[in-house]
PDB file of N, CA and C in Angstrom:
ATOM      1  N   MET A 752       2.284 -16.974 -13.531  1.00 59.00           N
ATOM      2  CA  MET A 752       1.643 -15.902 -12.888  1.00 59.00           C
ATOM      3  C   MET A 752       2.046 -14.537 -13.174  1.00 59.00           C
ATOM      4  N   GLN A 753       1.164 -13.547 -13.010  1.00 81.00           N
ATOM      5  CA  GLN A 753       1.508 -12.078 -13.409  1.00 81.00           C
ATOM      6  C   GLN A 753       2.062 -11.230 -12.440  1.00 81.00           C
ATOM      7  N   GLY A 754       1.585 -11.632 -11.076  1.00 89.00           N
ATOM      8  CA  GLY A 754       1.800 -10.680 -10.056  1.00 89.00           C
ATOM      9  C   GLY A 754       0.966  -9.398 -10.064  1.00 89.00           C
ATOM     10  N   THR A 755       1.393  -8.419  -9.504  1.00 91.00           N
ATOM     11  CA  THR A 755       0.519  -7.145  -9.392  1.00 91.00           C
ATOM     12  C   THR A 755       0.494  -6.439 -10.663  1.00 91.00           C
ATOM     13  N   VAL A 756      -0.604  -6.517 -11.423  1.00 90.00           N
ATOM     14  CA  VAL A 756      -0.820  -5.746 -12.654  1.00 90.00           C
ATOM     15  C   VAL A 756      -1.961  -4.927 -12.450  1.00 90.00           C
ATOM     16  N   GLN A 757      -2.016  -3.681 -13.120  1.00 92.00           N
ATOM     17  CA  GLN A 757      -3.117  -2.779 -12.971  1.00 92.00           C
ATOM     18  C   GLN A 757      -4.388  -3.451 -13.466  1.00 92.00           C
ATOM     19  N   ARG A 758      -5.462  -3.179 -12.738  1.00 93.00           N
ATOM     20  CA  ARG A 758      -6.760  -3.641 -13.046  1.00 93.00           C
ATOM     21  C   ARG A 758      -7.706  -2.457 -12.926  1.00 93.00           C
ATOM     22  N   LYS A 759      -8.697  -2.322 -13.845  1.00 95.00           N
ATOM     23  CA  LYS A 759      -9.557  -1.070 -14.050  1.00 95.00           C
ATOM     24  C   LYS A 759     -10.931  -1.748 -14.187  1.00 95.00           C
ATOM     25  N   THR A 760     -11.901  -0.981 -13.356  1.00 96.00           N
ATOM     26  CA  THR A 760     -13.394  -1.179 -13.783  1.00 96.00           C
ATOM     27  C   THR A 760     -13.935   0.094 -13.709  1.00 96.00           C
ATOM     28  N   LYS A 761     -15.112   0.205 -14.050  1.00 97.00           N
ATOM     29  CA  LYS A 761     -15.873   1.480 -14.169  1.00 97.00           C
ATOM     30  C   LYS A 761     -15.759   2.330 -12.878  1.00 97.00           C
ATOM     31  N   HIS A 762     -15.550   1.717 -11.792  1.00 97.00           N
ATOM     32  CA  HIS A 762     -15.626   2.306 -10.542  1.00 97.00           C
ATOM     33  C   HIS A 762     -14.359   2.281  -9.553  1.00 97.00           C
ATOM     34  N   LEU A 763     -13.370   1.440 -10.141  1.00 97.00           N
ATOM     35  CA  LEU A 763     -12.135   1.067  -9.317  1.00 97.00           C
ATOM     36  C   LEU A 763     -10.878   0.847 -10.079  1.00 97.00           C
ATOM     37  N   VAL A 764      -9.810   1.434  -9.536  1.00 97.00           N
ATOM     38  CA  VAL A 764      -8.583   1.221 -10.179  1.00 97.00           C
ATOM     39  C   VAL A 764      -7.731   0.463  -9.233  1.00 97.00           C
ATOM     40  N   LEU A 765      -7.117  -0.540  -9.439  1.00 96.00           N
ATOM     41  CA  LEU A 765      -6.114  -1.294  -8.600  1.00 96.00           C
ATOM     42  C   LEU A 765      -4.841  -1.223  -9.433  1.00 96.00           C
ATOM     43  N   ARG A 766      -3.915  -0.716  -8.621  1.00 96.00           N
ATOM     44  CA  ARG A 766      -2.548  -0.399  -9.287  1.00 96.00           C
ATOM     45  C   ARG A 766      -1.404  -0.614  -8.293  1.00 96.00           C
ATOM     46  N   ARG A 767      -0.166  -0.616  -8.835  1.00 95.00           N
ATOM     47  CA  ARG A 767       1.009  -0.815  -7.831  1.00 95.00           C
ATOM     48  C   ARG A 767       1.165   0.456  -7.071  1.00 95.00           C
ATOM     49  N   TYR A 768       1.716   0.214  -5.852  1.00 96.00           N
ATOM     50  CA  TYR A 768       2.155   1.404  -5.043  1.00 96.00           C
ATOM     51  C   TYR A 768       3.312   2.089  -5.736  1.00 96.00           C
ATOM     52  N   THR A 769       3.283   3.465  -5.355  1.00 97.00           N
ATOM     53  CA  THR A 769       4.555   4.266  -5.750  1.00 97.00           C
ATOM     54  C   THR A 769       4.871   4.999  -4.592  1.00 97.00           C
ATOM     55  N   MET A 770       5.992   5.664  -4.474  1.00 97.00           N
ATOM     56  CA  MET A 770       6.482   6.441  -3.353  1.00 97.00           C
ATOM     57  C   MET A 770       5.647   7.684  -3.371  1.00 97.00           C
ATOM     58  N   ASP A 771       4.859   8.067  -4.226  1.00 97.00           N
ATOM     59  CA  ASP A 771       3.922   9.139  -4.165  1.00 97.00           C
ATOM     60  C   ASP A 771       2.798   8.813  -3.103  1.00 97.00           C
ATOM     61  N   ASP A 772       2.664   7.512  -2.859  1.00 96.00           N
ATOM     62  CA  ASP A 772       1.509   7.218  -1.879  1.00 96.00           C
ATOM     63  C   ASP A 772       1.895   7.256  -0.411  1.00 96.00           C
ATOM     64  N   VAL A 773       3.199   7.486  -0.103  1.00 96.00           N
ATOM     65  CA  VAL A 773       3.592   7.515   1.244  1.00 96.00           C
ATOM     66  C   VAL A 773       2.843   8.529   2.136  1.00 96.00           C
ATOM     67  N   ASP A 774       2.755   9.773   1.763  1.00 95.00           N
ATOM     68  CA  ASP A 774       2.093  10.759   2.563  1.00 95.00           C
ATOM     69  C   ASP A 774       0.657  10.501   2.854  1.00 95.00           C
ATOM     70  N   ILE A 775      -0.176  10.130   1.901  1.00 93.00           N
ATOM     71  CA  ILE A 775      -1.603   9.799   2.004  1.00 93.00           C
ATOM     72  C   ILE A 775      -1.875   8.546   2.737  1.00 93.00           C
ATOM     73  N   LEU A 776      -0.930   7.540   2.666  1.00 91.00           N
ATOM     74  CA  LEU A 776      -1.101   6.438   3.387  1.00 91.00           C
ATOM     75  C   LEU A 776      -0.883   6.666   4.904  1.00 91.00           C
ATOM     76  N   TYR A 777       0.131   7.578   5.116  1.00 92.00           N
ATOM     77  CA  TYR A 777       0.409   7.717   6.535  1.00 92.00           C
ATOM     78  C   TYR A 777      -0.650   8.639   7.131  1.00 92.00           C
ATOM     79  N   LYS A 778      -1.031   9.721   6.360  1.00 90.00           N
ATOM     80  CA  LYS A 778      -2.205  10.500   6.926  1.00 90.00           C
ATOM     81  C   LYS A 778      -3.450   9.929   7.156  1.00 90.00           C
ATOM     82  N   THR A 779      -3.947   8.886   6.096  1.00 88.00           N
ATOM     83  CA  THR A 779      -5.086   8.303   6.103  1.00 88.00           C
ATOM     84  C   THR A 779      -5.123   7.108   7.251  1.00 88.00           C
ATOM     85  N   PHE A 780      -4.155   6.158   7.104  1.00 84.00           N
ATOM     86  CA  PHE A 780      -4.097   5.058   7.835  1.00 84.00           C
ATOM     87  C   PHE A 780      -3.214   4.978   9.076  1.00 84.00           C
ATOM     88  N   GLY A 781      -2.098   5.727   8.912  1.00 87.00           N
ATOM     89  CA  GLY A 781      -1.147   5.767  10.127  1.00 87.00           C
ATOM     90  C   GLY A 781      -1.677   6.172  11.477  1.00 87.00           C
ATOM     91  N   LYS A 782      -2.473   7.234  11.372  1.00 82.00           N
ATOM     92  CA  LYS A 782      -3.144   7.683  12.611  1.00 82.00           C
ATOM     93  C   LYS A 782      -4.526   7.087  12.902  1.00 82.00           C
ATOM     94  N   ASN A 783      -4.854   6.057  12.221  1.00 82.00           N
ATOM     95  CA  ASN A 783      -6.101   5.524  12.342  1.00 82.00           C
ATOM     96  C   ASN A 783      -6.095   4.202  13.298  1.00 82.00           C
ATOM     97  N   GLU A 784      -6.691   4.370  14.468  1.00 79.00           N
ATOM     98  CA  GLU A 784      -6.589   3.241  15.430  1.00 79.00           C
ATOM     99  C   GLU A 784      -7.273   2.016  14.968  1.00 79.00           C
ATOM    100  N   ALA A 785      -8.273   2.121  14.186  1.00 79.00           N
ATOM    101  CA  ALA A 785      -8.973   0.831  13.560  1.00 79.00           C
ATOM    102  C   ALA A 785      -8.011  -0.061  12.672  1.00 79.00           C
ATOM    103  N   MET A 786      -6.768   0.568  12.446  1.00 76.00           N
ATOM    104  CA  MET A 786      -5.929  -0.294  11.525  1.00 76.00           C
ATOM    105  C   MET A 786      -5.445  -1.464  12.497  1.00 76.00           C
ATOM    106  N   TYR A 787      -5.194  -1.056  13.834  1.00 73.00           N
ATOM    107  CA  TYR A 787      -4.694  -2.140  14.689  1.00 73.00           C
ATOM    108  C   TYR A 787      -5.840  -3.264  15.036  1.00 73.00           C
ATOM    109  N   ARG A 788      -7.029  -2.609  15.163  1.00 78.00           N
ATOM    110  CA  ARG A 788      -8.139  -3.541  15.663  1.00 78.00           C
ATOM    111  C   ARG A 788      -8.449  -4.554  14.521  1.00 78.00           C
ATOM    112  N   TYR A 789      -8.374  -4.206  13.289  1.00 77.00           N
ATOM    113  CA  TYR A 789      -8.896  -5.010  12.065  1.00 77.00           C
ATOM    114  C   TYR A 789      -7.549  -5.782  11.541  1.00 77.00           C
ATOM    115  N   SER A 790      -6.428  -5.385  11.704  1.00 73.00           N
ATOM    116  CA  SER A 790      -5.313  -6.055  10.980  1.00 73.00           C
ATOM    117  C   SER A 790      -4.351  -6.486  11.917  1.00 73.00           C
ATOM    118  N   GLY A 791      -4.346  -6.110  13.129  1.00 76.00           N
ATOM    119  CA  GLY A 791      -3.286  -6.624  14.196  1.00 76.00           C
ATOM    120  C   GLY A 791      -1.960  -5.797  14.044  1.00 76.00           C
ATOM    121  N   GLY A 792      -1.931  -4.920  13.261  1.00 76.00           N
ATOM    122  CA  GLY A 792      -0.609  -4.115  13.066  1.00 76.00           C
ATOM    123  C   GLY A 792      -0.877  -2.972  12.096  1.00 76.00           C
ATOM    124  N   ASN A 793       0.068  -2.159  12.075  1.00 81.00           N
ATOM    125  CA  ASN A 793      -0.212  -0.943  11.228  1.00 81.00           C
ATOM    126  C   ASN A 793       1.159  -0.610  10.525  1.00 81.00           C
ATOM    127  N   PRO A 794       1.464  -1.070   9.273  1.00 85.00           N
ATOM    128  CA  PRO A 794       2.653  -0.758   8.629  1.00 85.00           C
ATOM    129  C   PRO A 794       2.792   0.704   8.327  1.00 85.00           C
ATOM    130  N   PHE A 795       1.743   1.458   8.639  1.00 87.00           N
ATOM    131  CA  PHE A 795       1.895   3.005   8.328  1.00 87.00           C
ATOM    132  C   PHE A 795       1.839   3.769   9.630  1.00 87.00           C
ATOM    133  N   GLN A 796       2.197   3.362  10.662  1.00 87.00           N
ATOM    134  CA  GLN A 796       2.231   3.988  12.034  1.00 87.00           C
ATOM    135  C   GLN A 796       2.955   5.169  11.982  1.00 87.00           C
ATOM    136  N   THR A 797       4.198   5.192  11.319  1.00 90.00           N
ATOM    137  CA  THR A 797       4.922   6.426  11.431  1.00 90.00           C
ATOM    138  C   THR A 797       5.294   6.721   9.903  1.00 90.00           C
ATOM    139  N   TRP A 798       5.708   7.892   9.560  1.00 94.00           N
ATOM    140  CA  TRP A 798       5.936   8.245   8.160  1.00 94.00           C
ATOM    141  C   TRP A 798       7.213   7.369   7.530  1.00 94.00           C
ATOM    142  N   THR A 799       8.117   7.081   8.448  1.00 95.00           N
ATOM    143  CA  THR A 799       9.241   6.250   8.192  1.00 95.00           C
ATOM    144  C   THR A 799       8.909   4.859   7.967  1.00 95.00           C
ATOM    145  N   MET A 800       7.955   4.247   8.726  1.00 92.00           N
ATOM    146  CA  MET A 800       7.442   2.907   8.551  1.00 92.00           C
ATOM    147  C   MET A 800       6.582   2.879   7.341  1.00 92.00           C
ATOM    148  N   THR A 801       5.850   3.705   6.958  1.00 93.00           N
ATOM    149  CA  THR A 801       5.144   3.908   5.777  1.00 93.00           C
ATOM    150  C   THR A 801       6.053   3.829   4.477  1.00 93.00           C
ATOM    151  N   ARG A 802       7.105   4.679   4.600  1.00 96.00           N
ATOM    152  CA  ARG A 802       8.051   4.778   3.425  1.00 96.00           C
ATOM    153  C   ARG A 802       8.687   3.424   3.304  1.00 96.00           C
ATOM    154  N   LYS A 803       9.058   2.668   4.367  1.00 95.00           N
ATOM    155  CA  LYS A 803       9.783   1.467   4.315  1.00 95.00           C
ATOM    156  C   LYS A 803       8.817   0.394   3.681  1.00 95.00           C
ATOM    157  N   SER A 804       7.580   0.401   4.025  1.00 92.00           N
ATOM    158  CA  SER A 804       6.584  -0.591   3.658  1.00 92.00           C
ATOM    159  C   SER A 804       6.425  -0.330   2.200  1.00 92.00           C
ATOM    160  N   ILE A 805       6.328   0.726   1.603  1.00 95.00           N
ATOM    161  CA  ILE A 805       6.133   1.032   0.199  1.00 95.00           C
ATOM    162  C   ILE A 805       7.270   0.692  -0.457  1.00 95.00           C
ATOM    163  N   GLN A 806       8.606   0.844   0.123  1.00 96.00           N
ATOM    164  CA  GLN A 806       9.743   0.417  -0.647  1.00 96.00           C
ATOM    165  C   GLN A 806       9.774  -1.086  -0.761  1.00 96.00           C
ATOM    166  N   LYS A 807       9.330  -1.838   0.335  1.00 94.00           N
ATOM    167  CA  LYS A 807       9.266  -3.244   0.256  1.00 94.00           C
ATOM    168  C   LYS A 807       8.415  -3.763  -0.817  1.00 94.00           C
ATOM    169  N   TYR A 808       7.178  -3.242  -0.901  1.00 93.00           N
ATOM    170  CA  TYR A 808       6.166  -3.574  -1.868  1.00 93.00           C
ATOM    171  C   TYR A 808       6.756  -3.319  -3.233  1.00 93.00           C
ATOM    172  N   ILE A 809       7.397  -2.176  -3.526  1.00 95.00           N
ATOM    173  CA  ILE A 809       7.867  -1.935  -4.878  1.00 95.00           C
ATOM    174  C   ILE A 809       9.117  -2.874  -5.161  1.00 95.00           C
ATOM    175  N   ALA A 810       9.893  -3.235  -4.183  1.00 95.00           N
ATOM    176  CA  ALA A 810      10.855  -4.145  -4.387  1.00 95.00           C
ATOM    177  C   ALA A 810      10.420  -5.541  -4.896  1.00 95.00           C
ATOM    178  N   CYS A 811       9.261  -6.039  -4.156  1.00 94.00           N
ATOM    179  CA  CYS A 811       8.703  -7.288  -4.615  1.00 94.00           C
ATOM    180  C   CYS A 811       7.897  -7.334  -5.855  1.00 94.00           C
ATOM    181  N   TYR A 812       7.619  -6.291  -6.424  1.00 93.00           N
ATOM    182  CA  TYR A 812       6.942  -6.218  -7.800  1.00 93.00           C
ATOM    183  C   TYR A 812       7.769  -7.021  -8.837  1.00 93.00           C
ATOM    184  N   ASN A 813       8.830  -7.221  -8.643  1.00 87.00           N
ATOM    185  CA  ASN A 813       9.704  -8.064  -9.637  1.00 87.00           C
ATOM    186  C   ASN A 813       9.318  -9.567  -9.699  1.00 87.00           C
ATOM    187  N   GLY A 814       8.728  -9.939  -8.502  1.00 88.00           N
ATOM    188  CA  GLY A 814       8.329 -11.382  -8.355  1.00 88.00           C
ATOM    189  C   GLY A 814       6.974 -11.687  -9.036  1.00 88.00           C
ATOM    190  N   PRO A 815       6.842 -12.638  -9.792  1.00 88.00           N
ATOM    191  CA  PRO A 815       5.590 -12.928 -10.382  1.00 88.00           C
ATOM    192  C   PRO A 815       4.427 -13.459  -9.635  1.00 88.00           C
ATOM    193  N   THR A 816       4.735 -13.798  -8.194  1.00 91.00           N
ATOM    194  CA  THR A 816       3.758 -14.180  -7.362  1.00 91.00           C
ATOM    195  C   THR A 816       3.447 -13.151  -6.252  1.00 91.00           C
ATOM    196  N   PHE A 817       3.906 -12.019  -6.418  1.00 92.00           N
ATOM    197  CA  PHE A 817       3.613 -10.920  -5.338  1.00 92.00           C
ATOM    198  C   PHE A 817       2.474 -10.169  -5.701  1.00 92.00           C
ATOM    199  N   TYR A 818       1.518  -9.922  -4.807  1.00 92.00           N
ATOM    200  CA  TYR A 818       0.303  -9.272  -5.126  1.00 92.00           C
ATOM    201  C   TYR A 818       0.205  -8.129  -4.009  1.00 92.00           C
ATOM    202  N   GLY A 819       0.260  -6.898  -4.385  1.00 90.00           N
ATOM    203  CA  GLY A 819       0.154  -5.773  -3.544  1.00 90.00           C
ATOM    204  C   GLY A 819      -0.441  -4.548  -4.252  1.00 90.00           C
ATOM    205  N   TRP A 820      -1.697  -4.318  -4.061  1.00 92.00           N
ATOM    206  CA  TRP A 820      -2.344  -3.417  -4.783  1.00 92.00           C
ATOM    207  C   TRP A 820      -2.661  -2.137  -4.005  1.00 92.00           C
ATOM    208  N   ALA A 821      -2.571  -1.014  -4.685  1.00 93.00           N
ATOM    209  CA  ALA A 821      -3.032   0.246  -3.992  1.00 93.00           C
ATOM    210  C   ALA A 821      -4.314   0.723  -4.606  1.00 93.00           C
TER     211      ALA A 821
END
């Protein structure tokens, strides 16, 4: 298996998370109440939670069976 590899189409890019994503994820999803309604939780609720979530994703990219796209 390949794990999380970048995929591109004409209209979409799926890529690995980077630490540069922390601020936008927190600002976009961390304050969005719908995150709870549709997912049952929000790993981006605070800036610190967002940072830790992204760090976990990045650490898991070494595994061939981990899939987590941004």
